[in-house]
mmCIF file with all atom_site columns, C-alpha atoms in Angstrom:
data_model
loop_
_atom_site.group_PDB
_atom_site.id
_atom_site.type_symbol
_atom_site.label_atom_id
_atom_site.label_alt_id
_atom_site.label_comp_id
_atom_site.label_asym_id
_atom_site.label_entity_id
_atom_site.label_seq_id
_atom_site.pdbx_PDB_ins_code
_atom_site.Cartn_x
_atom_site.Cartn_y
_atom_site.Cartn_z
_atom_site.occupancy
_atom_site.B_iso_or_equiv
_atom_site.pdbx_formal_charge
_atom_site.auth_seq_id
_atom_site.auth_comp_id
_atom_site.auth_asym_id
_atom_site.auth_atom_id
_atom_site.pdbx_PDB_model_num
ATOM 1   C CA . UNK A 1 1   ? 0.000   0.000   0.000   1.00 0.00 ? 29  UNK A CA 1
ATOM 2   C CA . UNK A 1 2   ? 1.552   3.198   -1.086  1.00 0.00 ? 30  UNK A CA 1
ATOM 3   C CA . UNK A 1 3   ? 1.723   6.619   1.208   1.00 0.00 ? 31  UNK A CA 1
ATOM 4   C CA . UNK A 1 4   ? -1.364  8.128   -1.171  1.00 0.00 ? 32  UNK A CA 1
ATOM 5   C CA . UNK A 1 5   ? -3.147  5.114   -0.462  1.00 0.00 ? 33  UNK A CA 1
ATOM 6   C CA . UNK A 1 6   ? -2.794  5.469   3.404   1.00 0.00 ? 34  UNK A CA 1
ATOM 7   C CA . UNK A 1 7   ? -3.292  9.127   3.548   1.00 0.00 ? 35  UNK A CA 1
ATOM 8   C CA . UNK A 1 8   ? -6.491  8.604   1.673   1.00 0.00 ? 36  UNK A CA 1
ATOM 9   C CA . UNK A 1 9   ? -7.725  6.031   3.987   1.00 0.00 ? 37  UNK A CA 1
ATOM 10  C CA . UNK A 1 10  ? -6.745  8.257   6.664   1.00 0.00 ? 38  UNK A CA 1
ATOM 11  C CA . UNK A 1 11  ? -9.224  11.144  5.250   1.00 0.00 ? 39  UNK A CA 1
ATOM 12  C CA . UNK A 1 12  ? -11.955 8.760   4.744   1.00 0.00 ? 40  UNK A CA 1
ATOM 13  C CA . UNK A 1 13  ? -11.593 9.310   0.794   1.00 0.00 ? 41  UNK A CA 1
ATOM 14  C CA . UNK A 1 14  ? -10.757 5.891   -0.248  1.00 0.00 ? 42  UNK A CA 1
ATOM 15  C CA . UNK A 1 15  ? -13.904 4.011   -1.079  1.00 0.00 ? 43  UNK A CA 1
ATOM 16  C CA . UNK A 1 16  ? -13.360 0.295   0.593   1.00 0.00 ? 44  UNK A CA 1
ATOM 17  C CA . UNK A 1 17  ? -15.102 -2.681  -0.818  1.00 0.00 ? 45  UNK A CA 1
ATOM 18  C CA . UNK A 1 18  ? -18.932 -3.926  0.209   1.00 0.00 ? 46  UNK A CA 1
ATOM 19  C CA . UNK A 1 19  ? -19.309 -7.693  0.111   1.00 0.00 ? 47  UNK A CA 1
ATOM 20  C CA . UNK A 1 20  ? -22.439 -8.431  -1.573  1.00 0.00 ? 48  UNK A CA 1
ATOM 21  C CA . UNK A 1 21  ? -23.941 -12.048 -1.190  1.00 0.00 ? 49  UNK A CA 1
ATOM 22  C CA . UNK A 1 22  ? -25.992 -12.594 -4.723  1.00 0.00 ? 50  UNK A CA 1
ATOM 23  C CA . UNK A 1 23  ? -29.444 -15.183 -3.930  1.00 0.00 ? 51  UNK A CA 1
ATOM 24  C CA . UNK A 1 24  ? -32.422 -16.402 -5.647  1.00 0.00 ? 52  UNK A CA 1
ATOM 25  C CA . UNK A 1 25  ? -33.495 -19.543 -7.176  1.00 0.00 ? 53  UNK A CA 1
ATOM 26  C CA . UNK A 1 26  ? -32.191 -21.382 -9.700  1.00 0.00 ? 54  UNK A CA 1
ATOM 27  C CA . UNK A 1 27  ? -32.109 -20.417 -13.277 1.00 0.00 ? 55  UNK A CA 1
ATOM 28  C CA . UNK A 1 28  ? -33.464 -16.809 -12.043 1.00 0.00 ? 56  UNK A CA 1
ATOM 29  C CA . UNK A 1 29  ? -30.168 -15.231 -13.476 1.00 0.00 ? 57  UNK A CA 1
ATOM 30  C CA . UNK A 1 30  ? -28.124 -15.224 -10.777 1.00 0.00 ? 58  UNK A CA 1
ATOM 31  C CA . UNK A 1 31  ? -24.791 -15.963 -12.513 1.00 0.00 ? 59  UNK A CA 1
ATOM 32  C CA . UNK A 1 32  ? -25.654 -13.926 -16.016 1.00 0.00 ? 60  UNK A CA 1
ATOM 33  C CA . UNK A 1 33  ? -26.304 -11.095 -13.762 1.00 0.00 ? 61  UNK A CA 1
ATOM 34  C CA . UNK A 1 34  ? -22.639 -11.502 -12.327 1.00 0.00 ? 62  UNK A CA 1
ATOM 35  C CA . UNK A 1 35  ? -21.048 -12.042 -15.304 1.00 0.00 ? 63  UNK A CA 1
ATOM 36  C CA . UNK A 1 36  ? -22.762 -8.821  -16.400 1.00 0.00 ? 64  UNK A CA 1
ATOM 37  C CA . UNK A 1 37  ? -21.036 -6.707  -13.549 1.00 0.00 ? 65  UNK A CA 1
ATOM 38  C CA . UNK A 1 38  ? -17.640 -8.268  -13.734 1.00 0.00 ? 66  UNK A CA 1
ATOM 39  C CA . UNK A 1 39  ? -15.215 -5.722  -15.843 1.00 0.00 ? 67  UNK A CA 1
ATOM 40  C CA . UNK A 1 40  ? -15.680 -6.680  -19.692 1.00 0.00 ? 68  UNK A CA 1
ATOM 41  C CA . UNK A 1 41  ? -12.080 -8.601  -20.033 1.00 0.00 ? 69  UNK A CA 1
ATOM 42  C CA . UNK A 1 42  ? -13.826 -11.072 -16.463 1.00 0.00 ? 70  UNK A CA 1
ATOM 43  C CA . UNK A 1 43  ? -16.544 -12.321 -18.112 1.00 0.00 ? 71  UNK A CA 1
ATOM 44  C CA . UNK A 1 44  ? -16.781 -15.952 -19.093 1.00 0.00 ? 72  UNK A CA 1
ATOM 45  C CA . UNK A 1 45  ? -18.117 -15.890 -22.667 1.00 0.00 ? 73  UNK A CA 1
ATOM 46  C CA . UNK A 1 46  ? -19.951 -18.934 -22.094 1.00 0.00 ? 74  UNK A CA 1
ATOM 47  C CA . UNK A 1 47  ? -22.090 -19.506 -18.930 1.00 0.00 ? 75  UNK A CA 1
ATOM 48  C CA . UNK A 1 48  ? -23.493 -22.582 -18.467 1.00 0.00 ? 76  UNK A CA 1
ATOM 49  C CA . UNK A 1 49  ? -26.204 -23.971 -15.581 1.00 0.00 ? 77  UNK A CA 1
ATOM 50  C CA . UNK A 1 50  ? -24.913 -23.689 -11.908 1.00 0.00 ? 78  UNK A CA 1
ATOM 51  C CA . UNK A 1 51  ? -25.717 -26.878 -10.420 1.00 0.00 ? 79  UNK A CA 1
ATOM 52  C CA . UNK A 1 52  ? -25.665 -26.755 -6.527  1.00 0.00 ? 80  UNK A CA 1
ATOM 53  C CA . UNK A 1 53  ? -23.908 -23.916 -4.940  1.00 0.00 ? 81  UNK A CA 1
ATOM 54  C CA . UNK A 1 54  ? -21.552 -21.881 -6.557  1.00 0.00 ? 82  UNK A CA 1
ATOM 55  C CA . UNK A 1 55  ? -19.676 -19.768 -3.753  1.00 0.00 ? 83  UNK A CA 1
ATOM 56  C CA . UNK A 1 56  ? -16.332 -17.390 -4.360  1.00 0.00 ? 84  UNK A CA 1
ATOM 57  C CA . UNK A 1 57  ? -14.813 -16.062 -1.709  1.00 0.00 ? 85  UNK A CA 1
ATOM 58  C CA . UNK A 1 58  ? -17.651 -16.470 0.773   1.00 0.00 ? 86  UNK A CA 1
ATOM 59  C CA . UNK A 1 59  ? -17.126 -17.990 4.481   1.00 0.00 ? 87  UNK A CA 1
ATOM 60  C CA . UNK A 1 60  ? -20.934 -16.765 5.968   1.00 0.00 ? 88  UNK A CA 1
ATOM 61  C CA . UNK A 1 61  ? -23.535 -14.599 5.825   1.00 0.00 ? 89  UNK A CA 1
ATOM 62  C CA . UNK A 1 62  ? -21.703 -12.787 8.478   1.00 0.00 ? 90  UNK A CA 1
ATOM 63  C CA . UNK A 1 63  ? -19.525 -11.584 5.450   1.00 0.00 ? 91  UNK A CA 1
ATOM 64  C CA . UNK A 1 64  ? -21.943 -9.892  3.293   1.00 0.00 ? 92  UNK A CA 1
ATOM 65  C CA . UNK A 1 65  ? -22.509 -6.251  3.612   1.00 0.00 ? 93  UNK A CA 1
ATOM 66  C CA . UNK A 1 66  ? -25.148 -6.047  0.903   1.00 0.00 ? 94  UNK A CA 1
ATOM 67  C CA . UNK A 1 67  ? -27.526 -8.437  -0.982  1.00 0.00 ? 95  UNK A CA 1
ATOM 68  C CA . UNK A 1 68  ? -28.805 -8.806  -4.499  1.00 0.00 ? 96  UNK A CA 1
ATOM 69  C CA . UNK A 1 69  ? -31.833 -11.280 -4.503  1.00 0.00 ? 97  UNK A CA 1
ATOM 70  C CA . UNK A 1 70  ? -32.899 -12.280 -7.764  1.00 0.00 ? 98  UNK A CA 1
ATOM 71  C CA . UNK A 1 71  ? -36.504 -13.239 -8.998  1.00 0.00 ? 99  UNK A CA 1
ATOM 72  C CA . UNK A 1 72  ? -37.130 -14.921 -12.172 1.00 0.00 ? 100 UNK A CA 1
ATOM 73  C CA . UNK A 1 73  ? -40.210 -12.340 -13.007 1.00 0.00 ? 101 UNK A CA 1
ATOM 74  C CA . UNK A 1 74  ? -41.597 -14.406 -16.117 1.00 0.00 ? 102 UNK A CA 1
ATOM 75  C CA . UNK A 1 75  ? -41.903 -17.426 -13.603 1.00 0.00 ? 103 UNK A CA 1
ATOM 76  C CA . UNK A 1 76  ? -45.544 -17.019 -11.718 1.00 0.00 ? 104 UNK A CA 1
ATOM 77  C CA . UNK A 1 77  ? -45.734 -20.754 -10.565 1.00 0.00 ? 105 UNK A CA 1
ATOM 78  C CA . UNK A 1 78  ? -42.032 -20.441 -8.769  1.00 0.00 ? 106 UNK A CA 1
ATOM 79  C CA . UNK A 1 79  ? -42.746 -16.926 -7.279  1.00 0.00 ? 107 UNK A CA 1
ATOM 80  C CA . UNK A 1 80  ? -44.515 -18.246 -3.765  1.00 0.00 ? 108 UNK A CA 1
ATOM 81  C CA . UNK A 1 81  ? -41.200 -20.067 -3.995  1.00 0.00 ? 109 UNK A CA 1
ATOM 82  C CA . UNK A 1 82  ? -39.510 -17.149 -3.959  1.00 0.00 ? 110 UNK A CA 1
ATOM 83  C CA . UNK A 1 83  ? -41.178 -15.329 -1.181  1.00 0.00 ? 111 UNK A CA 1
ATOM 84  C CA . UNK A 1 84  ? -40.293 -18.241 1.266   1.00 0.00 ? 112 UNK A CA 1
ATOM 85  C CA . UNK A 1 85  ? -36.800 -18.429 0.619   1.00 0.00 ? 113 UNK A CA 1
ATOM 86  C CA . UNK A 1 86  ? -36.843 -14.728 0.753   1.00 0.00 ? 114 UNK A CA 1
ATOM 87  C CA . UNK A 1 87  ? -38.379 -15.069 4.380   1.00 0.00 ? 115 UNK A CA 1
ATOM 88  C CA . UNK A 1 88  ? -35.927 -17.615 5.357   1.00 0.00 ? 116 UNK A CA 1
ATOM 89  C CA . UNK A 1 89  ? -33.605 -15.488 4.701   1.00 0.00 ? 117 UNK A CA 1
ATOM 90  C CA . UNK A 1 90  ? -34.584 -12.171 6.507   1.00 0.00 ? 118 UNK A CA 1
ATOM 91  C CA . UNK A 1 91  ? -35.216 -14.565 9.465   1.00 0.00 ? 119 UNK A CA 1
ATOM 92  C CA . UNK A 1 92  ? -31.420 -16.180 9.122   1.00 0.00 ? 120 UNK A CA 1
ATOM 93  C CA . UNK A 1 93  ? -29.349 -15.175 12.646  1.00 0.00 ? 121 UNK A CA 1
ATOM 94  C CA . UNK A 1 94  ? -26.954 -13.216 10.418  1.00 0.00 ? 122 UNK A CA 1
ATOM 95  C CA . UNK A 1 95  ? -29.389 -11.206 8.656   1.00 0.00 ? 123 UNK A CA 1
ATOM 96  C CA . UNK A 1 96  ? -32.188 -10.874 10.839  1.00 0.00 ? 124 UNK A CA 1
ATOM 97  C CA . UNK A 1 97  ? -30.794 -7.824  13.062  1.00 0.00 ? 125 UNK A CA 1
ATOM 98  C CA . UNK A 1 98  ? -28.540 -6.201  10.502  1.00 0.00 ? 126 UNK A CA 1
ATOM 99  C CA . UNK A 1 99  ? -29.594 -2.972  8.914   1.00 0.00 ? 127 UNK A CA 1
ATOM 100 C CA . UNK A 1 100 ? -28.053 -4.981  5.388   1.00 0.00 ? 128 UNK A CA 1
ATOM 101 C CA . UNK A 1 101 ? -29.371 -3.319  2.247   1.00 0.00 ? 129 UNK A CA 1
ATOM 102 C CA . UNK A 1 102 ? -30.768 -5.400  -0.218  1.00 0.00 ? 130 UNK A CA 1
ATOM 103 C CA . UNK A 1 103 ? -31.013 -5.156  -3.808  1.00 0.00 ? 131 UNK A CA 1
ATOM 104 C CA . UNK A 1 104 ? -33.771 -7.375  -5.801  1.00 0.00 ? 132 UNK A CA 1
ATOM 105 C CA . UNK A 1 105 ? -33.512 -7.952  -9.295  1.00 0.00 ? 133 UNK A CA 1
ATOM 106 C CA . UNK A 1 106 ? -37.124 -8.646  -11.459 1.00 0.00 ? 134 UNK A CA 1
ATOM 107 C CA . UNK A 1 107 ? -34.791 -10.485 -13.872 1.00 0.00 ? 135 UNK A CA 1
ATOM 108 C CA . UNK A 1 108 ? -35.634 -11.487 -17.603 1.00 0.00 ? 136 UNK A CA 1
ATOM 109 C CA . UNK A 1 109 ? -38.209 -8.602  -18.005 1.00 0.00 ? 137 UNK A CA 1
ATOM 110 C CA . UNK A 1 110 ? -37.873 -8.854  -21.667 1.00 0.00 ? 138 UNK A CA 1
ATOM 111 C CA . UNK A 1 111 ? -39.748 -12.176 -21.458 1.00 0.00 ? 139 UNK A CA 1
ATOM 112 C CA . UNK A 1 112 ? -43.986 -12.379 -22.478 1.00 0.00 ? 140 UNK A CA 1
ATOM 113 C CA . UNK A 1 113 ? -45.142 -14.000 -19.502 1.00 0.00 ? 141 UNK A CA 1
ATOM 114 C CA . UNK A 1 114 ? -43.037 -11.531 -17.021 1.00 0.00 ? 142 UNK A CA 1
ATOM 115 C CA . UNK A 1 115 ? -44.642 -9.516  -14.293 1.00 0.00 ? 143 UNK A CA 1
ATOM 116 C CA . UNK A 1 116 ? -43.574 -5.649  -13.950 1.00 0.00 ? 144 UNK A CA 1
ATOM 117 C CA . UNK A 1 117 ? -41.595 -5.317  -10.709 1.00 0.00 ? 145 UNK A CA 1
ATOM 118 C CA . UNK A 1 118 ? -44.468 -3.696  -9.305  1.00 0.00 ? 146 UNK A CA 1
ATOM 119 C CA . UNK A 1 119 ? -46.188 -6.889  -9.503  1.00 0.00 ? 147 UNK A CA 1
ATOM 120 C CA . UNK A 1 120 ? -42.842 -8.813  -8.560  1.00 0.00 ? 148 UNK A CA 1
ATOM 121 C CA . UNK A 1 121 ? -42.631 -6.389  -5.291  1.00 0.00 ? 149 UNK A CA 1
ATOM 122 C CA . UNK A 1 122 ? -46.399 -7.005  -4.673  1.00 0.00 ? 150 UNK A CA 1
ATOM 123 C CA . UNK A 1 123 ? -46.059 -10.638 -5.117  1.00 0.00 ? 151 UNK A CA 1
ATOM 124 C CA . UNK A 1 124 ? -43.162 -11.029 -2.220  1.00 0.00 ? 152 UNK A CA 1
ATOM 125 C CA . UNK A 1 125 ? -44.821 -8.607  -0.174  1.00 0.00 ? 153 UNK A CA 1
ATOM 126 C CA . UNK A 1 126 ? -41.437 -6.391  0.187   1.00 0.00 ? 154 UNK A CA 1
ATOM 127 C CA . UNK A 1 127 ? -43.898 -3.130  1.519   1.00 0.00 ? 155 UNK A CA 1
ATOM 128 C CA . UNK A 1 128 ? -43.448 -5.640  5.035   1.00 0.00 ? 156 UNK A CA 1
ATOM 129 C CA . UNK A 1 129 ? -39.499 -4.949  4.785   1.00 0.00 ? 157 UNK A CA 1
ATOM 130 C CA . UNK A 1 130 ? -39.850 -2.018  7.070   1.00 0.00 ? 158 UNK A CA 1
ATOM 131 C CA . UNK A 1 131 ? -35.822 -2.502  8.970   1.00 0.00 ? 159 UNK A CA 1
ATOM 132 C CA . UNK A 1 132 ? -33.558 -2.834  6.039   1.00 0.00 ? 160 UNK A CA 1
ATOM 133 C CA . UNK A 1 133 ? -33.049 -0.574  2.744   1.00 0.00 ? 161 UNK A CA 1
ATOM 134 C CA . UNK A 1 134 ? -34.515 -2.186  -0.151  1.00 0.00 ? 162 UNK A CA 1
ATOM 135 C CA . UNK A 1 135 ? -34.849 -1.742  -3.932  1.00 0.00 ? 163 UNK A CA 1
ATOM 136 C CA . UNK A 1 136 ? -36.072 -2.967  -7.081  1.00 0.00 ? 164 UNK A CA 1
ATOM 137 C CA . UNK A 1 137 ? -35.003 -2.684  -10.400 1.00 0.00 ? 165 UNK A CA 1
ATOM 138 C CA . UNK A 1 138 ? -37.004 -4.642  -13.465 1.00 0.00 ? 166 UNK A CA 1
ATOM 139 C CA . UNK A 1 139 ? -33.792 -6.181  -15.658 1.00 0.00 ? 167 UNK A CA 1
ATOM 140 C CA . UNK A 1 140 ? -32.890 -8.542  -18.605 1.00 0.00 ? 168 UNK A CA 1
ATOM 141 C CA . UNK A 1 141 ? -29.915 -9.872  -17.449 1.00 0.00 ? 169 UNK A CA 1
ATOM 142 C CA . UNK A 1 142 ? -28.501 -10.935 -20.747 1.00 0.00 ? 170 UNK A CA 1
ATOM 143 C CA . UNK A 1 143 ? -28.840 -7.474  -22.090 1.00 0.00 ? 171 UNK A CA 1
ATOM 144 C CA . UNK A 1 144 ? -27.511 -5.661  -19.162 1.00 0.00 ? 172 UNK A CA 1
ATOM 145 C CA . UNK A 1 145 ? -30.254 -3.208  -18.727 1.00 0.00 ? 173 UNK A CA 1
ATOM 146 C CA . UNK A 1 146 ? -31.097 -2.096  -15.438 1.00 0.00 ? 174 UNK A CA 1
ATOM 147 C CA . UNK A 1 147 ? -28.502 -3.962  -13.942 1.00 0.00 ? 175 UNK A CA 1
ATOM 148 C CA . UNK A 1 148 ? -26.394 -0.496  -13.542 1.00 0.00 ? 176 UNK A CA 1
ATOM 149 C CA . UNK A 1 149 ? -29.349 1.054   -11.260 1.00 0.00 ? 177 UNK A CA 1
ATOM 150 C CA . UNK A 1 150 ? -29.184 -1.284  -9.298  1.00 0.00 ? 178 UNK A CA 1
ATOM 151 C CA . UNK A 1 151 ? -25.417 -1.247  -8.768  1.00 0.00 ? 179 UNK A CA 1
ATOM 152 C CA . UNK A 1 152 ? -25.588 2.798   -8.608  1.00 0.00 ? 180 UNK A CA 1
ATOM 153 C CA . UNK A 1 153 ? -28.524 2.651   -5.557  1.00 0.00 ? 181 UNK A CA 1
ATOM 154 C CA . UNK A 1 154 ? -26.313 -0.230  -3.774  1.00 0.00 ? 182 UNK A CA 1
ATOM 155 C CA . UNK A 1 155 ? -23.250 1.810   -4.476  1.00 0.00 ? 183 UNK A CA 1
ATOM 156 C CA . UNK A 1 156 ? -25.437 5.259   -2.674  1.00 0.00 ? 184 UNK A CA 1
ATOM 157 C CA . UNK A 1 157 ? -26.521 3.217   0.181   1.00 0.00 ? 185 UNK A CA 1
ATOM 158 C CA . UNK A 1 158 ? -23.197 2.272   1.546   1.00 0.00 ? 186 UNK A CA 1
ATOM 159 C CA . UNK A 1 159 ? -21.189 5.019   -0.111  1.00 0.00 ? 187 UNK A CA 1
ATOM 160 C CA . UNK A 1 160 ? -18.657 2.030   -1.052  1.00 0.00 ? 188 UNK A CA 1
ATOM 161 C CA . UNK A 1 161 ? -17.308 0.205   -3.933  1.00 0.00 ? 189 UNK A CA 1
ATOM 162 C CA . UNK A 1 162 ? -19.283 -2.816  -4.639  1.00 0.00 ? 190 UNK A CA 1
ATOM 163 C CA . UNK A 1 163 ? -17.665 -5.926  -4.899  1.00 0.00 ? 191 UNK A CA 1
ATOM 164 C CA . UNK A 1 164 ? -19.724 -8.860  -6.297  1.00 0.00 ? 192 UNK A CA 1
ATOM 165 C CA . UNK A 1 165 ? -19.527 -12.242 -4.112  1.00 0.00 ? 193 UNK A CA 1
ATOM 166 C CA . UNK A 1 166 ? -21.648 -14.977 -6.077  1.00 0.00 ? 194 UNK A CA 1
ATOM 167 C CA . UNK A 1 167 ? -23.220 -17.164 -3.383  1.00 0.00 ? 195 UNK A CA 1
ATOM 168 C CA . UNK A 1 168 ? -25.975 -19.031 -4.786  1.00 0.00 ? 196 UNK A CA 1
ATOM 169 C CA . UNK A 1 169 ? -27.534 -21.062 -1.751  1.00 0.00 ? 197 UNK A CA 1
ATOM 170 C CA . UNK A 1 170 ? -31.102 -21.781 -3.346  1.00 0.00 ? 198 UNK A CA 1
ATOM 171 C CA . UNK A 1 171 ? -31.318 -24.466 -5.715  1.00 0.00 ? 199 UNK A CA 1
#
């Protein structure tokens, strides 16, 4: 670490790195959406299903400073689904009495049968989510679009740089 480095940690103007523990249920875009925030020449060209968990860098739940919850938005049938793991989690020791913002993605919006994320927010009943931050951004995954709101509100909630940890604990 160079003298710059230190003096600007000193000040408080070096922006440290939020740990952000990425969820949701399989084949809701969990991993495109990752792939989609690493820098360009960090991407894997081709992504293929994650079967299981796929963890980097990750020791607990303890660790994360953030989350990103994704919802499949074109899948109705899975979406009670959804809204139980979503309560598991916000009743999980680790999260339960943590002020953690979380971020949720109404992935694959480009999709016919998808629900707005109006509908996605009604649907897991996020209005109840009255001790942590929370926001929702509608996004297709593969295109990239509204992936970068969602980074920029996480990014103005902790004032940090974010720095993507893919856990993926739902199957």
């Amino acid at each position: 670490m160079g003298l710059l480095d230190r003096l600007s940690g000193l000040l408080g103007l070096k922006k440290k790195e939020v740990h952000v523990l990425c969820l949701g249920l399989d084949n809701s875009g969990k991993t495109t959406i990752i792939n989609k925030l690493k820098p360009s020449n960090a991407q894997s060209q081709d992504i293929v299903p994650t079967i299981g968990f796929s963890i980097e860098k990750f020791k607990s739940s303890r660790d994360g400073q953030a989350i990103i919850f994704v919802i499949d938005s074109s899948d109705r049938l899975r979406m009670v689904v959804a809204k139980e793991e979503l309560d598991t989690l916000l009743n999980h020791p680790d999260i339960k009495h943590r002020r953690i913002p979380i971020l949720f993605f109404a992935n694959k919006m480009d999709l016919r049968d998808a629900v707005t994320s109006v509908k996605v927010s009604q649907l897991l009943c996020l209005e109840n989510i009255k001790d942590k931050p929370w926001h929702i951004c509608a996004s297709d995954a593969i295109k990239g679009e509204g992936l970068q709101e969602g980074v920029d509100w996480l990014q103005g909630t902790s004032q940090n740089t974010v720095h993507l940890q893919p856990v993926f604990p739902f199957h």
